[in-house]
Structures are given as structure tokens and as C-alpha cells.
């Protein structure tokens, strides 16, 4: 087979390999990205719970303030009680006192309820924080593994790049330029085998004359339908 065609097939295979590195790295990072996404999700949950806790605290504060107001009111009622003259006044005052005391009870109950609610929110937050710390441990392990795997791939990639360079210098530069032009659109199917007398790229049948040229492989032959470089697989 034509030496140039042979080299071209090799270069095309190397380019395919070079193209496979990026998806391999992406795949390795996938697991890490999953962990990071999960952590982010948990952090969002914690932020929501934090807001809810703050709302609860504000409500509790309001009730505390209300309690203070009620206690001054009760003091006032006690003072007024000393200056009471009629039974009617006394009845009105004791009703007022009763209402204030009921409100005190209600506010205290509300504070207790809010306190419980706050505790449960804090429990939830703690649970999420524990999950995050477990994920962080996992993340560290994955990061170490990812780094060593990526280093391996990078080393492989450098080797492949060098192999390509070595081939390219041996080649007719016009043929390389021609190949690169096809590669711009045909990517990893720039150099394809002919199978059952059809182009391995566009799968359209080629005529006998071109097929004979491909089999002879004295020249670089392109597909008349799509323009990809063809080679006879059996001889490769
Ligand atoms: Zn074709």
C-alpha cells in the first residue's frame, strides 16, 4: 500500500484517540460532579431551614415582648385595684385581669411551641450538615483518584501527540493539509474503509473504476459522493 496512505490511516487513528481523551476526562469527573451537586443541594436545604429558624425566632421574640407588656399591664391592674371604690369597677378590673392572664398563658404556650419547632429545625440542619461532611470526605477521596487518573490520561495524551508529530514530519505536507481540510467537517470519519464497495463514511456505493483505484491504492483516493479519503480495508 501507498506509504502516504498508510501514514494517513495511522494519523487518522491517532486523531481519533486524541479526541477520545476529553470525554474520558469528563467521564472521570462525572462522579465528582455528582457529589458536588448533592452538596450544593444540601446547602440550599440548610439555607431554607436557616431562614425558617430565623422566622421562628422572630415570632418567639414578639411573644416575649407581648409577655413584657402583659406583665406591666398586670402590675397596673394591681395598682388600680388598690384605689377601687365600687363593685362595678372591681368587676371590670377583674375581667381585665383575667383576659391579661389568659394572654400570658397563651403567649407562654406559643413560646414553648416555637421553641420545640426551632429545635426540630435545628435537628434537621444538623442532619444535613452531617450528610455534607460525609460527602466532603467522599469528595476528597474521589478528587485524589480523579487527579491520578487524569495525570495518567495526560501522560498518554502527550505520548500520542508525539507519535502524531513523528508521523506528520514524515508525510507530504500537502497530503496532511488535504486531510486536515476534510477533518474539519468529517472529524473522525475523514479516512474510511470501503466495505462492500461502499464508502465507510457516507455509505454510498462507489463505481467500479474508483473501487479499482482504491484497491490498487497507489494514490490517495476520495469518495466521489462525500469527499472522504478511502482505503481498502482488506489490505490495511
Ligand atoms: Zn462517501
PDB file of N, CA and C in Angstrom, residues 19 66 153 184:
ATOM      1  N   UNK A  19      -9.100  12.597  20.251  1.00  0.00           N
ATOM      2  CA  UNK A  19     -10.472  13.057  20.511  1.00  0.00           C
ATOM      3  C   UNK A  19     -11.129  12.295  21.656  1.00  0.00           C
ATOM      4  N   UNK A  66     -44.644  40.704  74.002  1.00  0.00           N
ATOM      5  CA  UNK A  66     -46.036  40.717  74.420  1.00  0.00           C
ATOM      6  C   UNK A  66     -46.148  40.346  75.912  1.00  0.00           C
ATOM      7  N   UNK A 153      -4.006   9.933  31.977  1.00  0.00           N
ATOM      8  CA  UNK A 153      -4.537  10.266  30.645  1.00  0.00           C
ATOM      9  C   UNK A 153      -3.676  11.334  29.973  1.00  0.00           C
ATOM     10  N   UNK A 184     -11.936  18.843   9.107  1.00  0.00           N
ATOM     11  CA  UNK A 184     -12.724  19.956   9.663  1.00  0.00           C
ATOM     12  C   UNK A 184     -14.215  19.626   9.701  1.00  0.00           C
TER      13      UNK A 184
END
